[in-house]
Amino acid sequence: MRGLLVVNPKATTTSARTRDVLTSALRNEMELTVGYTRRRGHGYDLAKDAASDSIDVVVALGGDGTVNEVVNGLMAGTDEKRPALAVVPGGSTNVFVRALGLPRQPVEAAGVILAALRSGSSRMIGLGRADERYFTFCAGMGIDAAVVRRVERARRRGRRSTPILYLRSALGEYFFDAIRHDPGITLSLPDEPEEIPVANVIVQNTAPWTYLGDRPVHASPEASFDSGLDVLALRVLRPPSTLQTVGRMLSLQRDHYGKRVMLRHDLDEFTVSCATPQAFQLDGDYLGEREKVKFASVPAAIRVIC
C-alpha cells in the first residue's frame, strides 16, 4: 500500500512530536511519502498529484481547511484512480472528523485510522459542490460567512481561534452590520416556481453544522453524508426570531423553528443569488464575496478510512 501524509505544519493542535509519531506509525503500515503544505491551496496540489501517482490513501493532518483542500485535490482525478481519504484532526474545531465519529484528539484518531487500515474498514460519503468547488460538511452565504471573515481577520492579527472569539465575532457582525442592511439573498429551488427571499443561507452536507467548544450546533439535524444537501435560511434577521433560532440550535429543540425559518432536506441542487455581493464560506474557510452560487449534491463521491 502506498500513502501520502499531507501535513499542515501550522495546525493549531498538533506538535512536531505528534507528527513524528504519526509518521512512524503510518510507515509501519504502508510505503509513505510526507508532504508539508507551504501556502494556502498547497494541499490541493499535493492531493491532486497523489491521485495521478497511484497512491492508495491520502492522510490529511490539519484542520477543516486542510481537509477541504485535500478533498478537492482528490476529486480533480478520475474515479478509478482516486485514493481513499483518512483524516487526523489538527485544527481548532475539526467538524468533519467529529462528524465521521472519530476522536477529537490526534493520537486517538490516528489509532482508529490505523486499525481501520489494517482491517480494510471504510465508507463512501457524499460531498457538496458549490459551483466547481467541493465541500465536506457546510457552506454559507450571509452572516455566518461574514462571521468567518471576522474570525480570520482576528487570527491574522494573532488571535487564537476559540469559541469566545467566534461568539464575539458573531455578536459584532450581527449587531453592527447584519441587522442594518438587507442582503437581498434569494433561494431558487427546482420544485418551486418562485425565488424565496431570505436573509442568509446555511447549507449542510452532514450534521452537525459546527461545534461551540464541545457542544454540537445543529442547524439542519437530518443532514447526512448519505443524503442530499440540507438548507436552513432565516427569512429575516430581527433580534427576537434570530435569538430564538440560535437557542433552538444549541438546545436541540428543533421541532418548531417558527415561520421566520425555512428548512429544506435532501436537495439535489439549488441556486443562491444576491442583489449585492455577499460573504461566502466553505467548510469554515472564507472565500470572498459572491453574487451567485449553484449548489449540488455529489453522492458517494469519496472513500473515507474510518
PDB file of N, CA, C and O in Angstrom, residues 24-61:
ATOM      1  N   SER A  24       5.763   7.751  11.862  1.00  0.00           N
ATOM      2  CA  SER A  24       6.374   6.450  12.147  1.00  0.00           C
ATOM      3  C   SER A  24       5.339   5.333  12.131  1.00  0.00           C
ATOM      4  O   SER A  24       5.567   4.257  11.575  1.00  0.00           O
ATOM      5  N   ALA A  25       4.169   5.593  12.732  1.00  0.00           N
ATOM      6  CA  ALA A  25       3.122   4.567  12.774  1.00  0.00           C
ATOM      7  C   ALA A  25       2.604   4.245  11.379  1.00  0.00           C
ATOM      8  O   ALA A  25       2.379   3.075  11.033  1.00  0.00           O
ATOM      9  N   LEU A  26       2.408   5.268  10.548  1.00  0.00           N
ATOM     10  CA  LEU A  26       1.922   5.032   9.192  1.00  0.00           C
ATOM     11  C   LEU A  26       2.943   4.281   8.353  1.00  0.00           C
ATOM     12  O   LEU A  26       2.581   3.449   7.512  1.00  0.00           O
ATOM     13  N   ARG A  27       4.224   4.543   8.583  1.00  0.00           N
ATOM     14  CA  ARG A  27       5.267   3.850   7.809  1.00  0.00           C
ATOM     15  C   ARG A  27       5.335   2.370   8.147  1.00  0.00           C
ATOM     16  O   ARG A  27       5.870   1.581   7.368  1.00  0.00           O
ATOM     17  N   ASN A  28       4.803   1.992   9.292  1.00  0.00           N
ATOM     18  CA  ASN A  28       4.709   0.570   9.611  1.00  0.00           C
ATOM     19  C   ASN A  28       3.605  -0.123   8.828  1.00  0.00           C
ATOM     20  O   ASN A  28       3.566  -1.358   8.763  1.00  0.00           O
ATOM     21  N   GLU A  29       2.687   0.670   8.261  1.00  0.00           N
ATOM     22  CA  GLU A  29       1.541   0.112   7.554  1.00  0.00           C
ATOM     23  C   GLU A  29       1.634   0.246   6.044  1.00  0.00           C
ATOM     24  O   GLU A  29       0.931  -0.450   5.313  1.00  0.00           O
ATOM     25  N   MET A  30       2.481   1.166   5.554  1.00  0.00           N
ATOM     26  CA  MET A  30       2.493   1.455   4.118  1.00  0.00           C
ATOM     27  C   MET A  30       3.803   2.101   3.699  1.00  0.00           C
ATOM     28  O   MET A  30       4.607   2.522   4.541  1.00  0.00           O
ATOM     29  N   GLU A  31       3.994   2.176   2.415  1.00  0.00           N
ATOM     30  CA  GLU A  31       5.091   2.950   1.847  1.00  0.00           C
ATOM     31  C   GLU A  31       4.638   4.408   1.814  1.00  0.00           C
ATOM     32  O   GLU A  31       3.760   4.779   1.043  1.00  0.00           O
ATOM     33  N   LEU A  32       5.236   5.238   2.668  1.00  0.00           N
ATOM     34  CA  LEU A  32       4.687   6.566   2.948  1.00  0.00           C
ATOM     35  C   LEU A  32       5.575   7.687   2.428  1.00  0.00           C
ATOM     36  O   LEU A  32       6.794   7.677   2.609  1.00  0.00           O
ATOM     37  N   THR A  33       4.933   8.680   1.807  1.00  0.00           N
ATOM     38  CA  THR A  33       5.548   9.945   1.457  1.00  0.00           C
ATOM     39  C   THR A  33       4.890  11.034   2.290  1.00  0.00           C
ATOM     40  O   THR A  33       3.681  10.992   2.523  1.00  0.00           O
ATOM     41  N   VAL A  34       5.678  11.998   2.736  1.00  0.00           N
ATOM     42  CA  VAL A  34       5.151  13.092   3.541  1.00  0.00           C
ATOM     43  C   VAL A  34       5.274  14.396   2.767  1.00  0.00           C
ATOM     44  O   VAL A  34       6.338  14.719   2.222  1.00  0.00           O
ATOM     45  N   GLY A  35       4.169  15.141   2.690  1.00  0.00           N
ATOM     46  CA  GLY A  35       4.174  16.450   2.046  1.00  0.00           C
ATOM     47  C   GLY A  35       3.688  17.514   3.002  1.00  0.00           C
ATOM     48  O   GLY A  35       2.645  17.343   3.650  1.00  0.00           O
ATOM     49  N   TYR A  36       4.424  18.609   3.119  1.00  0.00           N
ATOM     50  CA  TYR A  36       4.062  19.714   4.010  1.00  0.00           C
ATOM     51  C   TYR A  36       3.467  20.859   3.190  1.00  0.00           C
ATOM     52  O   TYR A  36       4.033  21.257   2.170  1.00  0.00           O
ATOM     53  N   THR A  37       2.330  21.368   3.642  1.00  0.00           N
ATOM     54  CA  THR A  37       1.719  22.496   2.933  1.00  0.00           C
ATOM     55  C   THR A  37       2.511  23.758   3.240  1.00  0.00           C
ATOM     56  O   THR A  37       2.845  24.036   4.393  1.00  0.00           O
ATOM     57  N   ARG A  38       2.788  24.535   2.198  1.00  0.00           N
ATOM     58  CA  ARG A  38       3.597  25.744   2.336  1.00  0.00           C
ATOM     59  C   ARG A  38       2.790  27.020   2.154  1.00  0.00           C
ATOM     60  O   ARG A  38       3.273  28.104   2.482  1.00  0.00           O
ATOM     61  N   ARG A  39       1.588  26.894   1.634  1.00  0.00           N
ATOM     62  CA  ARG A  39       0.765  28.063   1.337  1.00  0.00           C
ATOM     63  C   ARG A  39      -0.679  27.614   1.239  1.00  0.00           C
ATOM     64  O   ARG A  39      -0.962  26.412   1.185  1.00  0.00           O
ATOM     65  N   ARG A  40      -1.584  28.555   1.210  1.00  0.00           N
ATOM     66  CA  ARG A  40      -2.991  28.222   1.034  1.00  0.00           C
ATOM     67  C   ARG A  40      -3.192  27.619  -0.360  1.00  0.00           C
ATOM     68  O   ARG A  40      -2.724  28.173  -1.358  1.00  0.00           O
ATOM     69  N   GLY A  41      -3.866  26.494  -0.436  1.00  0.00           N
ATOM     70  CA  GLY A  41      -4.080  25.811  -1.701  1.00  0.00           C
ATOM     71  C   GLY A  41      -3.062  24.732  -2.006  1.00  0.00           C
ATOM     72  O   GLY A  41      -3.245  23.948  -2.942  1.00  0.00           O
ATOM     73  N   HIS A  42      -1.985  24.650  -1.220  1.00  0.00           N
ATOM     74  CA  HIS A  42      -0.948  23.652  -1.497  1.00  0.00           C
ATOM     75  C   HIS A  42      -1.451  22.234  -1.241  1.00  0.00           C
ATOM     76  O   HIS A  42      -1.037  21.285  -1.916  1.00  0.00           O
ATOM     77  N   GLY A  43      -2.364  22.074  -0.266  1.00  0.00           N
ATOM     78  CA  GLY A  43      -2.932  20.748  -0.010  1.00  0.00           C
ATOM     79  C   GLY A  43      -3.652  20.197  -1.229  1.00  0.00           C
ATOM     80  O   GLY A  43      -3.618  18.996  -1.499  1.00  0.00           O
ATOM     81  N   TYR A  44      -4.300  21.090  -1.986  1.00  0.00           N
ATOM     82  CA  TYR A  44      -4.959  20.691  -3.230  1.00  0.00           C
ATOM     83  C   TYR A  44      -3.940  20.124  -4.211  1.00  0.00           C
ATOM     84  O   TYR A  44      -4.158  19.065  -4.809  1.00  0.00           O
ATOM     85  N   ASP A  45      -2.829  20.822  -4.391  1.00  0.00           N
ATOM     86  CA  ASP A  45      -1.812  20.372  -5.344  1.00  0.00           C
ATOM     87  C   ASP A  45      -1.231  19.025  -4.950  1.00  0.00           C
ATOM     88  O   ASP A  45      -1.036  18.136  -5.800  1.00  0.00           O
ATOM     89  N   LEU A  46      -0.935  18.849  -3.660  1.00  0.00           N
ATOM     90  CA  LEU A  46      -0.362  17.590  -3.195  1.00  0.00           C
ATOM     91  C   LEU A  46      -1.326  16.424  -3.416  1.00  0.00           C
ATOM     92  O   LEU A  46      -0.928  15.347  -3.878  1.00  0.00           O
ATOM     93  N   ALA A  47      -2.602  16.630  -3.081  1.00  0.00           N
ATOM     94  CA  ALA A  47      -3.589  15.560  -3.246  1.00  0.00           C
ATOM     95  C   ALA A  47      -3.857  15.273  -4.715  1.00  0.00           C
ATOM     96  O   ALA A  47      -4.027  14.110  -5.110  1.00  0.00           O
ATOM     97  N   LYS A  48      -3.890  16.290  -5.549  1.00  0.00           N
ATOM     98  CA  LYS A  48      -4.114  16.090  -6.976  1.00  0.00           C
ATOM     99  C   LYS A  48      -2.989  15.277  -7.589  1.00  0.00           C
ATOM    100  O   LYS A  48      -3.223  14.361  -8.393  1.00  0.00           O
ATOM    101  N   ASP A  49      -1.741  15.569  -7.205  1.00  0.00           N
ATOM    102  CA  ASP A  49      -0.605  14.787  -7.707  1.00  0.00           C
ATOM    103  C   ASP A  49      -0.693  13.340  -7.238  1.00  0.00           C
ATOM    104  O   ASP A  49      -0.370  12.416  -7.986  1.00  0.00           O
ATOM    105  N   ALA A  50      -1.145  13.145  -5.996  1.00  0.00           N
ATOM    106  CA  ALA A  50      -1.269  11.785  -5.468  1.00  0.00           C
ATOM    107  C   ALA A  50      -2.291  10.985  -6.251  1.00  0.00           C
ATOM    108  O   ALA A  50      -2.114   9.780  -6.489  1.00  0.00           O
ATOM    109  N   ALA A  51      -3.356  11.653  -6.680  1.00  0.00           N
ATOM    110  CA  ALA A  51      -4.413  10.963  -7.417  1.00  0.00           C
ATOM    111  C   ALA A  51      -3.927  10.468  -8.767  1.00  0.00           C
ATOM    112  O   ALA A  51      -4.502   9.524  -9.330  1.00  0.00           O
ATOM    113  N   SER A  52      -2.877  11.076  -9.294  1.00  0.00           N
ATOM    114  CA  SER A  52      -2.344  10.641 -10.588  1.00  0.00           C
ATOM    115  C   SER A  52      -1.050   9.851 -10.438  1.00  0.00           C
ATOM    116  O   SER A  52      -0.380   9.556 -11.426  1.00  0.00           O
ATOM    117  N   ASP A  53      -0.679   9.499  -9.204  1.00  0.00           N
ATOM    118  CA  ASP A  53       0.601   8.835  -8.941  1.00  0.00           C
ATOM    119  C   ASP A  53       0.421   7.486  -8.265  1.00  0.00           C
ATOM    120  O   ASP A  53       1.307   7.017  -7.550  1.00  0.00           O
ATOM    121  N   SER A  54      -0.749   6.860  -8.465  1.00  0.00           N
ATOM    122  CA  SER A  54      -1.024   5.515  -7.941  1.00  0.00           C
ATOM    123  C   SER A  54      -0.911   5.429  -6.420  1.00  0.00           C
ATOM    124  O   SER A  54      -0.529   4.395  -5.869  1.00  0.00           O
ATOM    125  N   ILE A  55      -1.240   6.508  -5.719  1.00  0.00           N
ATOM    126  CA  ILE A  55      -1.302   6.490  -4.260  1.00  0.00           C
ATOM    127  C   ILE A  55      -2.617   5.840  -3.846  1.00  0.00           C
ATOM    128  O   ILE A  55      -3.669   6.097  -4.436  1.00  0.00           O
ATOM    129  N   ASP A  56      -2.568   4.989  -2.820  1.00  0.00           N
ATOM    130  CA  ASP A  56      -3.772   4.277  -2.376  1.00  0.00           C
ATOM    131  C   ASP A  56      -4.576   5.060  -1.349  1.00  0.00           C
ATOM    132  O   ASP A  56      -5.812   4.993  -1.336  1.00  0.00           O
ATOM    133  N   VAL A  57      -3.899   5.790  -0.473  1.00  0.00           N
ATOM    134  CA  VAL A  57      -4.599   6.529   0.573  1.00  0.00           C
ATOM    135  C   VAL A  57      -3.856   7.824   0.858  1.00  0.00           C
ATOM    136  O   VAL A  57      -2.621   7.850   0.914  1.00  0.00           O
ATOM    137  N   VAL A  58      -4.611   8.910   1.008  1.00  0.00           N
ATOM    138  CA  VAL A  58      -4.056  10.206   1.401  1.00  0.00           C
ATOM    139  C   VAL A  58      -4.557  10.512   2.805  1.00  0.00           C
ATOM    140  O   VAL A  58      -5.761  10.523   3.054  1.00  0.00           O
ATOM    141  N   VAL A  59      -3.619  10.761   3.720  1.00  0.00           N
ATOM    142  CA  VAL A  59      -3.945  11.095   5.104  1.00  0.00           C
ATOM    143  C   VAL A  59      -3.726  12.592   5.286  1.00  0.00           C
ATOM    144  O   VAL A  59      -2.621  13.094   5.047  1.00  0.00           O
ATOM    145  N   ALA A  60      -4.759  13.306   5.695  1.00  0.00           N
ATOM    146  CA  ALA A  60      -4.665  14.749   5.925  1.00  0.00           C
ATOM    147  C   ALA A  60      -4.515  15.006   7.418  1.00  0.00           C
ATOM    148  O   ALA A  60      -5.350  14.567   8.217  1.00  0.00           O
ATOM    149  N   LEU A  61      -3.461  15.696   7.795  1.00  0.00           N
ATOM    150  CA  LEU A  61      -3.246  16.099   9.184  1.00  0.00           C
ATOM    151  C   LEU A  61      -3.366  17.613   9.258  1.00  0.00           C
ATOM    152  O   LEU A  61      -2.471  18.354   8.847  1.00  0.00           O
TER     153      LEU A  61
END
